[in-house]
Coordinates of C-alpha atoms in Angstrom, one line a residue:
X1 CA -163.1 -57.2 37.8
X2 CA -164.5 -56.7 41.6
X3 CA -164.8 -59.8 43.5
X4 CA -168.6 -60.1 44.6
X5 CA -169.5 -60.4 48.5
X6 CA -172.0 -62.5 49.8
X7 CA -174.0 -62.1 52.5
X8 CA -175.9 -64.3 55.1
X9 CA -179.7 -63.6 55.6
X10 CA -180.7 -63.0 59.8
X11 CA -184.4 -62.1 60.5
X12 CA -184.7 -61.3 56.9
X13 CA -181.6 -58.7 56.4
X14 CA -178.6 -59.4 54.3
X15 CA -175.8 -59.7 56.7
X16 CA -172.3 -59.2 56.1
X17 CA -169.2 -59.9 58.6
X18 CA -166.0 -58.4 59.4
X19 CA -163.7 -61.6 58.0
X20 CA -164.0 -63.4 54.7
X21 CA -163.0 -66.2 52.7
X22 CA -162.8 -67.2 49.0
X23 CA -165.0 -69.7 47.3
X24 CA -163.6 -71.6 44.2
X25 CA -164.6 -73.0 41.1
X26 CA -163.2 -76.6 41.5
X27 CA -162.8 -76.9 37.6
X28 CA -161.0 -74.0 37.2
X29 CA -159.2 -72.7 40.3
X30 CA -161.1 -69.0 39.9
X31 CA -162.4 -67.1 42.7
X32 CA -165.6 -66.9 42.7
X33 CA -166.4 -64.2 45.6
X34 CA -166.2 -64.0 49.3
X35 CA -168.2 -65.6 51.8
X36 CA -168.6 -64.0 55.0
X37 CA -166.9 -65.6 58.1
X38 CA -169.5 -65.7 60.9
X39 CA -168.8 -64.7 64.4
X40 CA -169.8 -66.3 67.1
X41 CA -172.1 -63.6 67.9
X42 CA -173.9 -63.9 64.7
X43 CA -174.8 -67.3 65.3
X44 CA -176.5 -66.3 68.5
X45 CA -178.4 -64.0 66.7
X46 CA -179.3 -66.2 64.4
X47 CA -181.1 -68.8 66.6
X48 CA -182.3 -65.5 68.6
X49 CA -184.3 -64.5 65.6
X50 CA -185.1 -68.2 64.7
X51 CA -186.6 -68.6 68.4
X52 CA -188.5 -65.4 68.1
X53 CA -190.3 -66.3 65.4
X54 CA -191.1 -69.8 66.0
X55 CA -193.9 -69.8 68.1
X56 CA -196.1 -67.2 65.2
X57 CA -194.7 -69.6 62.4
X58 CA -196.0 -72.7 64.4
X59 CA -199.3 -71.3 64.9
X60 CA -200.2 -70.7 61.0
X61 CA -202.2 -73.6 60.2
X62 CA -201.0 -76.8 58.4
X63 CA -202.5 -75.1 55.0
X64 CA -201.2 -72.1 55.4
X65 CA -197.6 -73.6 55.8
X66 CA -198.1 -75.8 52.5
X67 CA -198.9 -72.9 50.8
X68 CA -195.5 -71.1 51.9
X69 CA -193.9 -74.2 50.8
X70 CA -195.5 -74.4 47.5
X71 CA -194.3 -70.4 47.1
X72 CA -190.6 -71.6 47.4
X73 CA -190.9 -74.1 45.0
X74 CA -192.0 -71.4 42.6
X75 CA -189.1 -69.2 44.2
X76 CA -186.7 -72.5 43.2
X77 CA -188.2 -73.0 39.7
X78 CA -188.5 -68.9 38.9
X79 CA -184.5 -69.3 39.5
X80 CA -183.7 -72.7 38.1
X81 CA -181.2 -71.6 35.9
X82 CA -179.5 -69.2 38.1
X83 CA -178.9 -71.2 41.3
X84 CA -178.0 -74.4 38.2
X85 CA -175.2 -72.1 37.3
X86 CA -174.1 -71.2 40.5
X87 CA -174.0 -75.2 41.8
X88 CA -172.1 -75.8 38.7
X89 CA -169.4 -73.4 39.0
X90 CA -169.2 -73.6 42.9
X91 CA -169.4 -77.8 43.1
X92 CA -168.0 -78.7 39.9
X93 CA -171.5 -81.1 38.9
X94 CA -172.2 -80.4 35.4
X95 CA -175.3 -78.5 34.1
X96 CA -176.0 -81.8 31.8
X97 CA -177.2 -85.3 33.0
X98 CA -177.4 -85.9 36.5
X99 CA -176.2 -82.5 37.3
X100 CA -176.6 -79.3 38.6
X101 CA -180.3 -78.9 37.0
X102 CA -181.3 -81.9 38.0
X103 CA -179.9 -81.0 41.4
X104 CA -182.8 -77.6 41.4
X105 CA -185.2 -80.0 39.8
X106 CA -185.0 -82.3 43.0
X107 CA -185.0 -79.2 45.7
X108 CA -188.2 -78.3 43.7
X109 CA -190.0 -81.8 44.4
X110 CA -188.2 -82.0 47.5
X111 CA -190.2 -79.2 48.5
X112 CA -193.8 -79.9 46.8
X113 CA -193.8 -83.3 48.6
X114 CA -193.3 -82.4 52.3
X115 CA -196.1 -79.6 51.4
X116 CA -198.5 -82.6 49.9
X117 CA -198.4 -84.7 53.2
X118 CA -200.3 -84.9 56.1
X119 CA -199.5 -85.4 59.8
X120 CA -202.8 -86.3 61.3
X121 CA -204.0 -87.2 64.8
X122 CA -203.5 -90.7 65.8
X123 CA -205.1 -92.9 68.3
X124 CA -202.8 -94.9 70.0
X125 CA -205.5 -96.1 72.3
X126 CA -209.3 -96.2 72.9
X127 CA -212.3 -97.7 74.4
X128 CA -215.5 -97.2 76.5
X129 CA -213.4 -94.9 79.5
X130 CA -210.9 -93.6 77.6
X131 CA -209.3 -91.7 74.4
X132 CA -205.3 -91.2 74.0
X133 CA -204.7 -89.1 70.9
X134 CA -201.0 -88.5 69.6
X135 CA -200.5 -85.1 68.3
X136 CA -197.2 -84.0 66.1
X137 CA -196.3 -80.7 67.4
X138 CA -192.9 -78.7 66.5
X139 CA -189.4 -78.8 68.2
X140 CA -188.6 -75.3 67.9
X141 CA -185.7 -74.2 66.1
X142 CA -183.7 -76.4 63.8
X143 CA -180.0 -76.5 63.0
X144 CA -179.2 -77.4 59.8
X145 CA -175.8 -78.4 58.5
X146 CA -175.2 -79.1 55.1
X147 CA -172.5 -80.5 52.9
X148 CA -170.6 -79.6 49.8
X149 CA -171.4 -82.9 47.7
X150 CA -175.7 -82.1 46.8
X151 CA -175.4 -78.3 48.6
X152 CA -178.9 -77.2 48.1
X153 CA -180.8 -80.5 47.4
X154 CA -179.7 -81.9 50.6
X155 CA -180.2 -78.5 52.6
X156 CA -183.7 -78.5 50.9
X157 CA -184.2 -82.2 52.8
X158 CA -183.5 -80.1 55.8
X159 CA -185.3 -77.4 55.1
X160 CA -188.7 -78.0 53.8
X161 CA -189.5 -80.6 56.8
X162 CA -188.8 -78.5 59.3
X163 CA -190.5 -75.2 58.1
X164 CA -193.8 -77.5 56.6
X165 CA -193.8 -78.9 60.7
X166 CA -193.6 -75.5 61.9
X167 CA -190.2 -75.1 63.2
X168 CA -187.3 -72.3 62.2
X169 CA -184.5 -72.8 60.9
X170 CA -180.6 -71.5 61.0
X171 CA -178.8 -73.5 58.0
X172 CA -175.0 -73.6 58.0
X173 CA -173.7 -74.6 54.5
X174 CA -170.5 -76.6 53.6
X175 CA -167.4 -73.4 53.5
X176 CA -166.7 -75.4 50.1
X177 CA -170.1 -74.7 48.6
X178 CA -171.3 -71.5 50.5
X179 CA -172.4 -68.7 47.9
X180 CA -175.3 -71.1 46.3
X181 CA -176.3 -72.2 49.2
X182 CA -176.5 -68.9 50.7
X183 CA -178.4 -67.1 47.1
X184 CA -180.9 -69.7 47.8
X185 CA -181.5 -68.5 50.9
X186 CA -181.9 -65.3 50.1
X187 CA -184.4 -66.1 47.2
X188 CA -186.4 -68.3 49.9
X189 CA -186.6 -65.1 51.9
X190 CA -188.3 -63.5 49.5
X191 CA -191.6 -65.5 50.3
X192 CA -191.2 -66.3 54.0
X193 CA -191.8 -64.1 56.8
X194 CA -188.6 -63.0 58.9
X195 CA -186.4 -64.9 60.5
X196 CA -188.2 -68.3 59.7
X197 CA -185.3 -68.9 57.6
X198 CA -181.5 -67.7 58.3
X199 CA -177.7 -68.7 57.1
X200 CA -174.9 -68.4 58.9
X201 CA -171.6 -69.4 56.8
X202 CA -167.9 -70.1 58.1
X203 CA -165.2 -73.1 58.7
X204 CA -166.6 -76.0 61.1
X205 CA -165.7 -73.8 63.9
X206 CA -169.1 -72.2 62.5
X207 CA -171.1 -75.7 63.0
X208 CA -169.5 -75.9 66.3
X209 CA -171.5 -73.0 67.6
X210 CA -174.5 -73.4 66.0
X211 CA -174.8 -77.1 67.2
X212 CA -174.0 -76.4 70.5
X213 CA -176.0 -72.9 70.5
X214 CA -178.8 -72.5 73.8
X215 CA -182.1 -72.3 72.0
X216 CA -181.4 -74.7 69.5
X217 CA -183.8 -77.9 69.8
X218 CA -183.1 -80.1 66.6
X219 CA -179.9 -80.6 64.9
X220 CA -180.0 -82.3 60.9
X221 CA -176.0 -82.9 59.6
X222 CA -175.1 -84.8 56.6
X223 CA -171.3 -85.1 56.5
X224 CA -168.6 -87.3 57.9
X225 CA -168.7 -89.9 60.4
X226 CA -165.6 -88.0 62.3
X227 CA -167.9 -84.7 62.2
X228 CA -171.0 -86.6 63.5
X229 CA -169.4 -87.8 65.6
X230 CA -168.4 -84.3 67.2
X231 CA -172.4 -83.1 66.4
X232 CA -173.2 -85.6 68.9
X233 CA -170.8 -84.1 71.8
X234 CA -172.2 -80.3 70.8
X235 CA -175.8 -81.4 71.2
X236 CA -175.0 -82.1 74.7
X237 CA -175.1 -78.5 75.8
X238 CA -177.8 -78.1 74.3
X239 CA -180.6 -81.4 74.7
X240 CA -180.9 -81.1 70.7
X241 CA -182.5 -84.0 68.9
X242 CA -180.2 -85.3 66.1
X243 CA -180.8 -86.6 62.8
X244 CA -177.6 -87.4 61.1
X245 CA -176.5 -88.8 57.9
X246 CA -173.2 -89.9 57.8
X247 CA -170.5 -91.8 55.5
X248 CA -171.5 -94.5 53.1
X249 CA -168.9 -97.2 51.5
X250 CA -172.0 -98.9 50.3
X251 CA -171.3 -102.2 48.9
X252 CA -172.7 -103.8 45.7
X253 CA -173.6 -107.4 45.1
X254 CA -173.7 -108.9 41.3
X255 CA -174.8 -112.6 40.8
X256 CA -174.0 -114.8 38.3
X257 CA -177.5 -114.5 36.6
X258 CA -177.3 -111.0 35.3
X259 CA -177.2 -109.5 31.9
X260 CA -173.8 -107.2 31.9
X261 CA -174.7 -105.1 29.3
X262 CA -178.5 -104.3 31.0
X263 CA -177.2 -104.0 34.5
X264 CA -174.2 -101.3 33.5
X265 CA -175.7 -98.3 33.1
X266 CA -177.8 -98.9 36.7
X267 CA -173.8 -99.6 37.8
X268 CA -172.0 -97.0 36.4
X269 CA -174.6 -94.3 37.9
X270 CA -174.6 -95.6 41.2
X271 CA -171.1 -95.7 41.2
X272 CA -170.3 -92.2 39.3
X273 CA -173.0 -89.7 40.1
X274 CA -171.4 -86.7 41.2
X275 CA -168.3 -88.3 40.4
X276 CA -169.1 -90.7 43.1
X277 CA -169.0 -87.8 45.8
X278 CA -172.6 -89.3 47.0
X279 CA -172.9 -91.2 50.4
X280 CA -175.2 -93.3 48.6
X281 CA -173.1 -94.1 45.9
X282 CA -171.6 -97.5 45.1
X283 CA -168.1 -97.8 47.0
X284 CA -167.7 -101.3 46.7
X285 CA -168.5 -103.8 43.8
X286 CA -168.8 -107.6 44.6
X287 CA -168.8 -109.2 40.8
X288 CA -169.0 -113.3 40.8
X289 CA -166.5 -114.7 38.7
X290 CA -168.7 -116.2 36.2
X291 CA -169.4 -112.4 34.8
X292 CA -166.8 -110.1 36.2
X293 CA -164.5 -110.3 33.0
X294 CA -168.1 -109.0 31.0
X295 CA -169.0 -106.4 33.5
X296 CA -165.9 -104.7 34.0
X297 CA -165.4 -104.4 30.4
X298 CA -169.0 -103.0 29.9
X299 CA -168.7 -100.4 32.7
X300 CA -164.9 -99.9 30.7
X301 CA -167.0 -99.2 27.6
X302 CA -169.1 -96.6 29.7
X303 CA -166.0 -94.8 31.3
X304 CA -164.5 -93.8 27.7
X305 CA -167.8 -92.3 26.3
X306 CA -168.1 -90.1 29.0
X307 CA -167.2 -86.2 28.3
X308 CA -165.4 -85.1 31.4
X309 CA -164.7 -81.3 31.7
X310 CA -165.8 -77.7 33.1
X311 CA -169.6 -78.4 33.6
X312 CA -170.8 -75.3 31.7
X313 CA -169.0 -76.6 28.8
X314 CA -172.5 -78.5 26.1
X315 CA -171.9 -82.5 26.6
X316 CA -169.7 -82.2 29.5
X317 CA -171.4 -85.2 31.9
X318 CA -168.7 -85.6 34.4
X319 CA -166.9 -82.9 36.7
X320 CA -164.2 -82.4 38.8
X321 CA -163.8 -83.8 42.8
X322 CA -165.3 -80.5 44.7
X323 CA -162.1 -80.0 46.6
X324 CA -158.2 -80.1 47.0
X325 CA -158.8 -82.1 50.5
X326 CA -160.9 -84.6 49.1
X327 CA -158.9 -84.7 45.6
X328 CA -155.7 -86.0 47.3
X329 CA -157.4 -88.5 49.2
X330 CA -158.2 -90.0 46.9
X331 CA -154.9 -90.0 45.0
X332 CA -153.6 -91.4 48.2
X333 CA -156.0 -94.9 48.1
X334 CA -155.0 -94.8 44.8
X335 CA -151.1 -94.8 45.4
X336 CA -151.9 -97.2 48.1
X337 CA -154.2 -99.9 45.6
X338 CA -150.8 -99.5 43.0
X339 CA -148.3 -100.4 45.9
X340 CA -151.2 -103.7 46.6
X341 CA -150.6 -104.1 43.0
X342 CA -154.0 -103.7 41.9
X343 CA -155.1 -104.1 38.2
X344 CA -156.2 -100.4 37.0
X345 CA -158.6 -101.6 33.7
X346 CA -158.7 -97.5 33.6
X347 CA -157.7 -93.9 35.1
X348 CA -155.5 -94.3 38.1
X349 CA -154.0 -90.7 37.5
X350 CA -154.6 -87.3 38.2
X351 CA -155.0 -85.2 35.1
X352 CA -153.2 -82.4 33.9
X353 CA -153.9 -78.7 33.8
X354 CA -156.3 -76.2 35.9
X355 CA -158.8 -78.1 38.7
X356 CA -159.5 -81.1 40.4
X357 CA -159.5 -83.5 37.3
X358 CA -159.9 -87.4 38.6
X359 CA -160.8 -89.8 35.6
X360 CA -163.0 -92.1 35.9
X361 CA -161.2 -95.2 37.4
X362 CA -161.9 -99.2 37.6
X363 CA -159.4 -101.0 39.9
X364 CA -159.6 -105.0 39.4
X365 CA -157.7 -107.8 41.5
X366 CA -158.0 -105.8 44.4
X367 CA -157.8 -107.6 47.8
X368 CA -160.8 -106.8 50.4
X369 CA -158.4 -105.5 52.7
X370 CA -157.2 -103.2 50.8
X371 CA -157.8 -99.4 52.1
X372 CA -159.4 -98.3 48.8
X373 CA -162.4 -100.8 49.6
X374 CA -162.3 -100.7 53.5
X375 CA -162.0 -96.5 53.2
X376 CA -164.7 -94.4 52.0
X377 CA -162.7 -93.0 49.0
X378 CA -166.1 -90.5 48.2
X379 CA -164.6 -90.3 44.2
X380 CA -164.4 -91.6 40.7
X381 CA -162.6 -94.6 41.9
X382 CA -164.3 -97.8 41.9
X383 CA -162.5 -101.1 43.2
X384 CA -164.5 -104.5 41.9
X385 CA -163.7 -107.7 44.1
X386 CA -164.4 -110.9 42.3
X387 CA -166.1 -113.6 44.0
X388 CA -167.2 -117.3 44.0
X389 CA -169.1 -117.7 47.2
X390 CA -171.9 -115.5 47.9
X391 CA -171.9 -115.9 51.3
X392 CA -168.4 -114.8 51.6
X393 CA -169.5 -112.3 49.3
X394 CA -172.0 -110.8 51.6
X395 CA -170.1 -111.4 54.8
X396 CA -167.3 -108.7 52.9
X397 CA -170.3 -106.6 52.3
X398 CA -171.3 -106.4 55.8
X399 CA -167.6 -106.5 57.2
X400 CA -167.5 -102.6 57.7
X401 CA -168.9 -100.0 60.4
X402 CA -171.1 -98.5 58.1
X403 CA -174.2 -99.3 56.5
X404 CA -176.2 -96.6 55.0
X405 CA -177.3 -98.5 51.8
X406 CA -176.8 -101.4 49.3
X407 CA -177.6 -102.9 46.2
X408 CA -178.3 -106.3 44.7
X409 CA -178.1 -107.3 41.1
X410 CA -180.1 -110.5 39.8
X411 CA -182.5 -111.4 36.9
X412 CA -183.8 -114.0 40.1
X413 CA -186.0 -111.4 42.0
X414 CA -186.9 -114.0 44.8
X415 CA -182.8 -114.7 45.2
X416 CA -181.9 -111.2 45.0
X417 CA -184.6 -110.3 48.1
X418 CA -183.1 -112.9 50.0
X419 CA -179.1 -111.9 49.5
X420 CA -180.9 -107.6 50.3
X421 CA -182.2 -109.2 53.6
X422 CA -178.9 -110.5 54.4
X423 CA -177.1 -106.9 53.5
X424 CA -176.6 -104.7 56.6
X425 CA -177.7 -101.4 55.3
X426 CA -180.5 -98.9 56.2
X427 CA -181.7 -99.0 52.3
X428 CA -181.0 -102.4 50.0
X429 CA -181.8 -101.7 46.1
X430 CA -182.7 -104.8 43.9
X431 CA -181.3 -103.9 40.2
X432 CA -180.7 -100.1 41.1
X433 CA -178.4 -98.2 43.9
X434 CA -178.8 -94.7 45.2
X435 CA -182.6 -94.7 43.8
X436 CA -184.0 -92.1 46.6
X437 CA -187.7 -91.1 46.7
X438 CA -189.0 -88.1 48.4
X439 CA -191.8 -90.3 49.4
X440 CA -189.7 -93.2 50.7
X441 CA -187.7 -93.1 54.4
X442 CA -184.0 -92.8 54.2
X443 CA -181.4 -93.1 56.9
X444 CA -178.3 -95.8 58.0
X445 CA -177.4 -97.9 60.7
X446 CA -174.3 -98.3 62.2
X447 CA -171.6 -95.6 62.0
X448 CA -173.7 -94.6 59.1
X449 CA -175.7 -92.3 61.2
X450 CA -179.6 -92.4 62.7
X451 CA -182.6 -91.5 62.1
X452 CA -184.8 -91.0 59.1
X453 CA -185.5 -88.3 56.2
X454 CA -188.2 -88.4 53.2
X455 CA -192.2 -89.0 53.8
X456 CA -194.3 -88.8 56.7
X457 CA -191.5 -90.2 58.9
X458 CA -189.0 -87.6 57.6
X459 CA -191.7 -85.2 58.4
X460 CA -192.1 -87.2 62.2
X461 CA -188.5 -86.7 62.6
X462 CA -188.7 -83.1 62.7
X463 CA -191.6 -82.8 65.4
X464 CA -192.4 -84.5 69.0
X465 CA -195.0 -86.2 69.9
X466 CA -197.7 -85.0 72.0
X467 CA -200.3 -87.1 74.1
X468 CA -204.0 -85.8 74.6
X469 CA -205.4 -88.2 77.0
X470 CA -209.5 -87.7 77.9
X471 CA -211.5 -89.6 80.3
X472 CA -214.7 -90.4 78.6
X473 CA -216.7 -90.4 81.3
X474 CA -215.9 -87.0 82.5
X475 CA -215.6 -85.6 79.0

């Protein structure tokens, strides 16, 4: 059976490119086609035809740009199943649950929502001799680098912002999750005018140019500290704006007051979604002593109903880690948390056969310093710290360099707001984690990136402001 080729979508034409490389099905190990490797050139051109454009898409009124919008959310629910498939075989997320249709079902309201907001004139200032109006106006051409763990969910929260502001934009998907990012794309296309929307695909030399490309005014990343880190440096040559979304280990706090068997379903989610390969995923779970013996065992019970499998597979809930890289770090914090002689209540070892197999695994009578809390382990691996003091509880919380969110779990609402106003985190959840909102801002402090997506200030993040100042008395 002929392997299928991909192609990257410039100025509206399907483009191909001289070097390729394979995409994988992480459950399986098959090839699923070949992904062209971008040239340097090709990037160029891409922002070229992105620039071009920019000034005609910015012009169309605010209307007519919701209406575009609301087209490609028909484009994404007209294709649902197709591009559910294709995030399924490519990621490793299963169809089922919190899966790969969910994952389409939140690009489509991740699209209606930008399209249903407004950005209207603001007056910063008035009185009898004066008027000073702020105006949101576009950037120009965005840069959008996704990753491999929500591939088209979190390239639609790049996306739809910028195009519903009136910028263009060159997206650069993860090389681990290329072809579905790249079909959607392409489907987008269908709707959109030339070059308002363009792909260019390849290894992070790839990201590397397009970050640091002339004509480039915005860059968006979700990814690695390490990487933002080097998006930061590119965007030097370049003056872009940055937005970026970077690693989690968000931590967990459980009081003493909780219900175990109501709280572990709200735990074992924000812990295990995607097979924990979320950056706002629980990393880290504080339990007091008075109720760690009853929660570990309910999120136990969870771990052994779970079907784990190949996510096209009916029932299958749980997938594989995306990719070998990731897989064998976290065997290695694993190897490490045995040597620390950690408790494993469950997992703890690669399984056997075809793909990236990981079961789900609790790790108990863990000390905080061990690397499998203090290291981002982005898997099905979840180290629970008992406690007896909350404030030491909290100060292990906040003890890292990241902070994008955190939870709190209490039956004591007024407690549990005063322990999430001690949490150092750009989002604290109160009897839920990971909980995101297309209406509600979302970003981190710390080493966990800046800047904000979601709502009228995602939608402020992707223009600049403008100030109209009139003199009354001339006017």
């Amino acid at each position: 059976m002929s392997v299928i080729i991909y192609t990257n979508t410039c100025n509206g034409q399907a483009i191909t490119s001289a070097a390729t490389f394979e995409s994988y099905n992480p459950a399986t190990g098959e090839v699923l086609g070949l992904v062209p490797s971008s040239t340097q050139e090709q990037v160029q051109a891409a922002v070229a035809a992105a620039k071009a454009v920019q000034p005609a898409w910015a012009a169309l009124s605010d209307e007519e740009r919701k209406g575009y919008l609301m087209q490609m959310a028909k484009v994404l629910e007209d294709n649902l199943d197709y591009l559910a498939k294709l995030v399924t075989q490519e990621q490793g997320k299963p169809l089922a649950g919190p899966g790969s249709v969910f994952e389409i079902q939140g690009c489509i309201g991740w699209t209606q929502v930008p399209a249903s907001l407004e950005l209207p004139v603001e007056i910063a200032f008035e009185d009898d001799t004066r008027r000073d109006e702020i105006h949101r106006t576009p950037i120009g051409v965005v840069a959008a680098i996704a990753p491999w763990n929500w591939p088209l969910l979190i390239a639609t929260w790049q996306i739809m912002p910028s195009l519903r502001t009136g910028n263009t934009v060159v997206i650069k998907p993860s090389e681990y999750t290329s072809i579905c990012t790249l079909e959607m794309v392409r489907l987008l296309n269908t709707v959109l005018p030339a070059g308002v929307l363009n792909s260019v695909s390849g290894s992070g030399e790839v990201g590397g140019w397009l970050s640091s490309a002339l004509g480039v005014d915005k860059i968006m990343f979700t990814g690695s500290s390490s990487t933002g880190a080097k998006i930061i440096q590119a965007s030097a040559k370049n003056y872009a704006r940055v937005t970026l979304e970077l690693g989690g280990n968000d931590a967990a706090i459980v009081l003493p007051d909780v219900d175990p068997a109501k709280i572990a379903q709200g735990l074992f989610w924000g812990s295990f979604i995607n097979m924990g390969q979320t950056c706002a995923c629980i990393k880290r779970l504080y339990v007091h002593e008075a109720v760690h013996d009853a929660v570990v065992e309910e999120l136990n019970k969870l771990a052994a109903a779970m079907p784990m499998g190949n996510g096209l597979e009916e029932g299958v809930v749980l997938g594989p880690v995306q990719n070998r890289m990731q897989f064998n770090k976290i065997v290695d914090l694993v190897e490490d948390a045995k040597q620390q002689a950690a408790n494993f209540v469950c997992g703890g070892a690669a399984m056997q056969g075809a793909g990236n197999f990981f079961p789900i695994t609790l790790v108990t009578q863990i000390d905080n310093a061990a690397r499998l809390v203090q290291e981002e382990q982005f898997g099905p691996v979840l180290p629970i710290v008992k406690f007896s003091n909350l404030d030491e509880a909290i100060q292990m919380a906040n003890a890292v360099e990241v902070g994008l969110g955190a939870s709190v779990w209490s039956s004591n609402p007024e407690q549990a707001r005063e322990v999430a106003n001690r949490m150092q985190a750009g989002t604290v959840w109160i009897n839920q984690h990971g909980t995101i909102h297309p209406m509600v801002p979302f970003g981190g402090i710390k080493q966990s990136g800046f800047g904000v997506e979601f709502g009228v200030d995602g939608l402020k993040a992707v223009t600049q402001p403008k100030i109209i100042s009139i003199n009354k008395a001339l006017a």
